[in-house]
Coordinates of C-alpha atoms in Angstrom, one line a residue:
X1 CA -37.2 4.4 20.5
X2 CA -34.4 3.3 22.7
X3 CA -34.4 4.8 26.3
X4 CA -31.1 7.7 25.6
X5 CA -31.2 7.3 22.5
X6 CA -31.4 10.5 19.7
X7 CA -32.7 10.4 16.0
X8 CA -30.4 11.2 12.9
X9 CA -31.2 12.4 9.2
X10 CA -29.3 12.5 6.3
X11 CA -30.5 13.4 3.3
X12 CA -29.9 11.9 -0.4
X13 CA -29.9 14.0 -3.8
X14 CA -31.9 11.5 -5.7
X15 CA -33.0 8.0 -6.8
X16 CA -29.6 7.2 -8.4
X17 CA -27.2 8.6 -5.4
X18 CA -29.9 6.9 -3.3
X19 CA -29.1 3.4 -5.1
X20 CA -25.7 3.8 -5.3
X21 CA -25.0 4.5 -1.7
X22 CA -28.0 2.2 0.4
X23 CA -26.0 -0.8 -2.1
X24 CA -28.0 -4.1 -2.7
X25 CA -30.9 -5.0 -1.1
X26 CA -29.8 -2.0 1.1
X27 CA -26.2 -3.7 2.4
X28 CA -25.1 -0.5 3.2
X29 CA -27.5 0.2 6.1
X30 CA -27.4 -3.2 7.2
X31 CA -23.6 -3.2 7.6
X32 CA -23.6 0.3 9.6
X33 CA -26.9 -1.1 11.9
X34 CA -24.9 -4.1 12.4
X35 CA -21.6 -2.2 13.3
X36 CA -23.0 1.0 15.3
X37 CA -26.2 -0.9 16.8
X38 CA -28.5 2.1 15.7
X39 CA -31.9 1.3 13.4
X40 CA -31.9 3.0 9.9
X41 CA -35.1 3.6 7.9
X42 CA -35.8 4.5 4.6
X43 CA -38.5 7.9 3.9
X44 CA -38.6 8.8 0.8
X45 CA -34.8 10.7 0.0
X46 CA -34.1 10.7 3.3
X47 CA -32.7 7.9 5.8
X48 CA -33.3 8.2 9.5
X49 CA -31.5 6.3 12.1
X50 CA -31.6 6.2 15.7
X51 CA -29.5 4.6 18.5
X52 CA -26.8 6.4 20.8
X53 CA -25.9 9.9 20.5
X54 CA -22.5 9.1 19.8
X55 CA -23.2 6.2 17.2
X56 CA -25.4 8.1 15.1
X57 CA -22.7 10.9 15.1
X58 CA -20.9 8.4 13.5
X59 CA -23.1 6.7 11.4
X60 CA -23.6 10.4 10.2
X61 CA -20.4 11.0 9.4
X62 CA -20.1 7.4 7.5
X63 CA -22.4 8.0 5.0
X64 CA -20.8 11.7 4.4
X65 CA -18.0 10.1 3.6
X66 CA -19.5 7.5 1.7
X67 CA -21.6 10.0 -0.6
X68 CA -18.2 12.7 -1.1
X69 CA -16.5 9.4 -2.2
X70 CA -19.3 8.7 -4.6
X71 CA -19.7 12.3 -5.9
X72 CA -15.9 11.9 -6.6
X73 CA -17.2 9.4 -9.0
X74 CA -16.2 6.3 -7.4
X75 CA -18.5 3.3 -7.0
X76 CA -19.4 2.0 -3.2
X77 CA -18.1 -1.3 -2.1
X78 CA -18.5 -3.4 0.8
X79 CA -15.2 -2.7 1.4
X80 CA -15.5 1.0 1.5
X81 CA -18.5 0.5 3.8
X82 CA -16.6 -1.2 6.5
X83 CA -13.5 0.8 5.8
X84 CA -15.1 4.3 6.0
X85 CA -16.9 2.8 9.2
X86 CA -13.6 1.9 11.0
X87 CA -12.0 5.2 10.5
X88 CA -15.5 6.7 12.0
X89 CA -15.4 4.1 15.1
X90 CA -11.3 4.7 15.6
X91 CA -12.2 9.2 15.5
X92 CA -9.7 9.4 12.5
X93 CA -9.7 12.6 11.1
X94 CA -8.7 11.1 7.9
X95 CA -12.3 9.9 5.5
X96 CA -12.5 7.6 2.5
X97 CA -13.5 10.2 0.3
X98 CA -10.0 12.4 1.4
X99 CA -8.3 8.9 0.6
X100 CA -9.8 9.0 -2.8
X101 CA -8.7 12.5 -3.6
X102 CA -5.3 11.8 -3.2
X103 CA -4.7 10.6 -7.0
X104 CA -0.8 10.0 -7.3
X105 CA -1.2 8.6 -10.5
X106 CA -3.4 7.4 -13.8
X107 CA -2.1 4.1 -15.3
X108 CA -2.4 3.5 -18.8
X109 CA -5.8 2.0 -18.7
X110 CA -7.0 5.3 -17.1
X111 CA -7.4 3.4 -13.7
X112 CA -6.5 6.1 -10.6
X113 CA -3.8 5.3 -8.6
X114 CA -4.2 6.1 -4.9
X115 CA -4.3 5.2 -1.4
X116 CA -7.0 3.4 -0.7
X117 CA -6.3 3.1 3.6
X118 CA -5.2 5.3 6.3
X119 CA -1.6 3.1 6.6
X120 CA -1.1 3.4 2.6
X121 CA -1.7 7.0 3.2
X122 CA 0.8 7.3 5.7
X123 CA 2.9 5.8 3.8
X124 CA 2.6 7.8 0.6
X125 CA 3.1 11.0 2.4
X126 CA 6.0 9.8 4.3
X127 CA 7.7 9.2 0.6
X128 CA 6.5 13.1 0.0
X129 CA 8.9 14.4 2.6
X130 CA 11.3 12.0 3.8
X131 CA 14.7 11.4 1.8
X132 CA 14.4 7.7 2.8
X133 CA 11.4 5.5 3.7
X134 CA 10.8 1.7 5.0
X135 CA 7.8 0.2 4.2
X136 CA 7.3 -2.7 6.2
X137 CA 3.9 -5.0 6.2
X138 CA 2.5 -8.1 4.8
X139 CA 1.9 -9.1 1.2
X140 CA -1.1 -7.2 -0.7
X141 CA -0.7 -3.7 1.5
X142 CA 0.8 -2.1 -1.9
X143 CA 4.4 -1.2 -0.9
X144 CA 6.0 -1.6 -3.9
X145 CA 3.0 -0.8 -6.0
X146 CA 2.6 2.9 -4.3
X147 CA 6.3 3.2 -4.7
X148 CA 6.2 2.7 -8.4
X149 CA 3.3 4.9 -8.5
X150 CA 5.2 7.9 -6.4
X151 CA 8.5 7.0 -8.4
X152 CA 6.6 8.1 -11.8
X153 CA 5.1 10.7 -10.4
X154 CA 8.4 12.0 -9.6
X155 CA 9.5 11.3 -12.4
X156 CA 7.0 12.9 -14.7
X157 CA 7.4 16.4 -12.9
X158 CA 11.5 16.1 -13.6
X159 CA 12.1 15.8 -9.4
X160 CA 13.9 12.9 -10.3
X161 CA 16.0 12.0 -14.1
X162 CA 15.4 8.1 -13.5
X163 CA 14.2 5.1 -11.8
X164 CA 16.5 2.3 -10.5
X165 CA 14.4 -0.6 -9.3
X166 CA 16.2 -4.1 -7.5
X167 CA 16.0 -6.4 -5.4
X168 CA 17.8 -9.5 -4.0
X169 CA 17.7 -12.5 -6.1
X170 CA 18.0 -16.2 -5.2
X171 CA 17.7 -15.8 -1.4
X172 CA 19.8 -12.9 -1.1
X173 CA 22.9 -14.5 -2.3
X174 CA 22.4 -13.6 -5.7
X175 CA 23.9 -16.7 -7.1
X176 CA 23.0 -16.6 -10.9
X177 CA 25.6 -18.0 -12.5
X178 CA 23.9 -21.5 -12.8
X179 CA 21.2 -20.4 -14.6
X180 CA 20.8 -20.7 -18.8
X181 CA 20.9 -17.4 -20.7
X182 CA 22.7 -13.8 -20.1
X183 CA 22.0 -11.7 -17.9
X184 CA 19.0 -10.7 -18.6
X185 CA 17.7 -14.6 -18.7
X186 CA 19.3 -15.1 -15.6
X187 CA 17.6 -12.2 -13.3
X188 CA 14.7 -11.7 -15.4
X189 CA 12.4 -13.9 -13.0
X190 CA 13.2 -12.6 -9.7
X191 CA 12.4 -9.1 -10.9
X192 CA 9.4 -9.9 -12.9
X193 CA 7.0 -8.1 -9.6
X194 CA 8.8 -5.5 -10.5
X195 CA 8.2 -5.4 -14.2
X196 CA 4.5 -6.0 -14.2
X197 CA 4.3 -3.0 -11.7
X198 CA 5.5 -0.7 -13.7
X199 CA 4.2 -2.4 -16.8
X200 CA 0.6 -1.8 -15.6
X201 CA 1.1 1.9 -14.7
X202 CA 3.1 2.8 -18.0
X203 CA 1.8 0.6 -20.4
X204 CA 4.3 -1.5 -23.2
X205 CA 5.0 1.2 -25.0
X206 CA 6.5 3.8 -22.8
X207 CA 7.7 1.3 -20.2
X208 CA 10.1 -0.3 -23.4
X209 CA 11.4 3.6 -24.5
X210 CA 12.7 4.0 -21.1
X211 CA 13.6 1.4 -20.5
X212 CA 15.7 1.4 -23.7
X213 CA 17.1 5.1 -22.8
X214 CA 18.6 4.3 -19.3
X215 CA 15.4 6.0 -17.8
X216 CA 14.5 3.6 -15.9
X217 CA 16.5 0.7 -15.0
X218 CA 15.5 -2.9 -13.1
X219 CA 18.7 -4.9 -11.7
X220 CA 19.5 -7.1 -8.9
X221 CA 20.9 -5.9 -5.8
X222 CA 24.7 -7.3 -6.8
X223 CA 25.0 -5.0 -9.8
X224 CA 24.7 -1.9 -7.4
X225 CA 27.6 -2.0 -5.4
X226 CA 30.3 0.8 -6.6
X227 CA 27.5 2.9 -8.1
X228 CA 26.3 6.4 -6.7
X229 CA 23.1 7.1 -7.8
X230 CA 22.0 10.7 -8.2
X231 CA 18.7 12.7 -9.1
X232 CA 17.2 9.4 -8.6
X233 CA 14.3 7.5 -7.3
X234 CA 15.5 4.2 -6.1
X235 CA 12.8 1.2 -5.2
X236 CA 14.6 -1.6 -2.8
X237 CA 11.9 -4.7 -2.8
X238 CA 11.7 -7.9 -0.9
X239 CA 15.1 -6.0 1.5
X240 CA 14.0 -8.4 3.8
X241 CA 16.3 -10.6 2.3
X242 CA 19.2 -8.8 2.4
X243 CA 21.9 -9.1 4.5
X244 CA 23.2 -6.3 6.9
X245 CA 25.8 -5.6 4.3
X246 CA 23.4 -5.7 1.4
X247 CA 21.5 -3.1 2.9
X248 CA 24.4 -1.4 4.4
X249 CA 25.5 -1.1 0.8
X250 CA 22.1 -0.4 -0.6
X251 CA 21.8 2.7 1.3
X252 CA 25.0 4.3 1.1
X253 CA 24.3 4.2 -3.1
X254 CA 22.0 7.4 -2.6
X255 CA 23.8 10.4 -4.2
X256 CA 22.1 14.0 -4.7
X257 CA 18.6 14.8 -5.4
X258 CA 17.5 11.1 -5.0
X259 CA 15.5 9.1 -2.8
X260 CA 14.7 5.8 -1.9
X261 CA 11.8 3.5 -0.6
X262 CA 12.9 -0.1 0.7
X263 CA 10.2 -2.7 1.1
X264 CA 9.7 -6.0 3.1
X265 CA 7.6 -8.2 4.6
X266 CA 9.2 -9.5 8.0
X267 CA 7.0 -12.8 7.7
X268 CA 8.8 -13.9 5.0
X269 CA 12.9 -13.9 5.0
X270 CA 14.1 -16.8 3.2
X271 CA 17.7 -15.9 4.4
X272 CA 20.2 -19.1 5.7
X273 CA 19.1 -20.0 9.1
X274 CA 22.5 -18.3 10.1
X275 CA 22.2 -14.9 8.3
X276 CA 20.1 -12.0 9.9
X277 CA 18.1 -9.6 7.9
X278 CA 19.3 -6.3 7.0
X279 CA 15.6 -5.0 7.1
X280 CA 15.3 -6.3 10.7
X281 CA 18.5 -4.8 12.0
X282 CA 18.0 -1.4 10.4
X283 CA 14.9 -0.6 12.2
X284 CA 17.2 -0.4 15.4
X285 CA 20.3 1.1 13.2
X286 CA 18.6 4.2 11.7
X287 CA 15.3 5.0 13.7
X288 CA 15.3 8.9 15.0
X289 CA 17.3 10.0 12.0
X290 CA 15.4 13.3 10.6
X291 CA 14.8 12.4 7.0
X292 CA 14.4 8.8 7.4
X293 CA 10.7 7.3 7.9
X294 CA 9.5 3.7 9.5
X295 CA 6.3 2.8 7.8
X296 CA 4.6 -0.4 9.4
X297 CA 1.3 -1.3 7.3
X298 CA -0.9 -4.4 8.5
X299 CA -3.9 -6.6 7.5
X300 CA -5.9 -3.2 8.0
X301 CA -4.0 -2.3 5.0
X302 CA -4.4 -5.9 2.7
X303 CA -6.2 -4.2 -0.8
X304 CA -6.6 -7.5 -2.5
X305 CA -9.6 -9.9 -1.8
X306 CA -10.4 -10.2 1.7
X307 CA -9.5 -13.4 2.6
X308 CA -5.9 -12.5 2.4
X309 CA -6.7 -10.8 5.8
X310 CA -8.1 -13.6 6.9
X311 CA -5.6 -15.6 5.8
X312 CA -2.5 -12.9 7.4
X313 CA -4.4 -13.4 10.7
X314 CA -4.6 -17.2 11.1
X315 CA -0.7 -17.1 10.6
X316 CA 0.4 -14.5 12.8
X317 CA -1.6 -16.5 15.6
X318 CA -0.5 -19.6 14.1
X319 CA 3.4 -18.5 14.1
X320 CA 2.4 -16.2 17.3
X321 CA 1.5 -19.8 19.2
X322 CA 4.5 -21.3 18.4
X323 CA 6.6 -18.8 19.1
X324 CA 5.3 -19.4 22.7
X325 CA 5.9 -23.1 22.7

């Protein structure tokens, strides 16, 4: 035993909850020795670890987490390892397995919708109680996916009538004419995201009747001007290509009973060199206003395969070095 150290136990139900939670070839308690430098041993249906008071605390309160999320019925990932270790090692109050409660949705292939880190949390409670919301982060953090999700949901318990997606097409100018086809043609690949979002949550089925009724609606940013949109849930992607009178526009759309989510990703404005973004200027325009919410989610909050974090890292010090050049 290490001089000042202390001796944890935790306990495990049985043989199955056992497997489930120690992982492959016991991953689990090598990822948490390796994180919280404590030793973790294996006695029958109990583990015992020991190392700093503090770190077992911790490594405690990690595998708490980790078996709630399991009894939940949810399977243990690497991911959740790490993720439900971080939150321990920053004191969040916030666990994996309250994460997993949080169930905004069930898509059509019964899959559970919900957020899966503290920054998507944040986010989808910010959408709970704020008229308007800015989602701002890097590709794979689930902005416009949550959105959807939380647009549905409103949706389903008659908060809102109907769902009006857009977003800017052909870098923000919109310029469609050029294209073959109607309308439809002509738009149809620059909101595609947003179709296979909603797609996936709804299913064919009922994503064509409401379409078809008017219930929900997916257009780009031009057709929205003139329009007042009430008891409606309104989904602004990409707005970090609009211009400041896109968005200026955008925004003053919102009639009773609706709300609206804008999302962007600052990394990646493909506006003229000589344009500015009307998701950059806004932050400054509309920040302090009661009923309007700034959500800024990270690589902390990437949900797709991990090298996308890897990859969102290496650019920001990439572009970061430059910047300094």
């Amino acid at each position: 035993m290490t001089l000042g150290a202390t001796d944890g136990k935790f306990i495990l139900e049985d043989a199955h909850e056992a497997m489930s939670l120690l992982g492959k070839h016991d991953e689990t308690l090598k990822t948490l020795e390796r994180i919280f430098g404590v030793t973790i041993a294996v006695r029958g249906n109990e583990l015992v670890f020991n190392g700093a008071p503090d770190q077992v605390d911790k490594v405690s309160r990690v595998l708490q987490d980790l078996q709630g999320l399991l009894r939940l019925g949810n399977n243990i990932t690497p991911r959740d390892v790490k993720y439900a270790a971080k939150l321990a090692r920053d004191n969040e109050e916030v666990t994996l397995s309250d994460l997993a409660s949080d169930v905004i949705q069930v898509t059509a292939r019964g899959k559970q919708v919900r957020p899966k880190t503290l920054g998507q949390k944040r986010y989808v409670d910010a959408i709970r109680r704020s008229g308007i919301v800015f989602a701002i982060g890097p590709a794979g953090t689930g902005k416009t996916y949550l959105a959807m999700a939380m647009a549905i949901a409103a949706l389903k318990s008659k908060e809102v009538n109907r769902i009006v997606l857009t977003r800017p097409a052909v870098e923000a100018g919109e310029r469609l004419g050029f294209l073959p086809g109607d309308l439809q043609d002509k738009v149809d690949p620059y909101l595609r995201p947003l179709y296979d979002a909603i797609y996936d949550i709804l299913g064919a089925e009922i994503f064509q009747k409401y379409m078809e009724k008017g219930i929900i609606e997916v257009a780009p940013l031009a057709y929205m001007r003139g329009r007042t949109l009430d008891d409606s849930f309104i989904i602004l992607d990409e707005a970090q290509n609009t211009t400041h009178e896109q968005m200026k526009m955008f925004l003053t759309r919102l009639g009773f009973g609706s709300k609206a989510v804008v999302t962007g990703d600052l990394t990646q404005i493909d506006l003229p060199r000589r344009k500015f973004s009307g998701l950059e200027e806004v932050q400054a325009i509309l920040r302090g206003i009661d009923g309007i919410e700034f959500i800024y989610l990270t690589d902390q909050d990437v949900v797709r395969h991990e090298l996308v974090q890897k990859v969102i890292r290496a650019y920001e010090k990439f572009e970061g070095e430059r910047a300094l050049e």
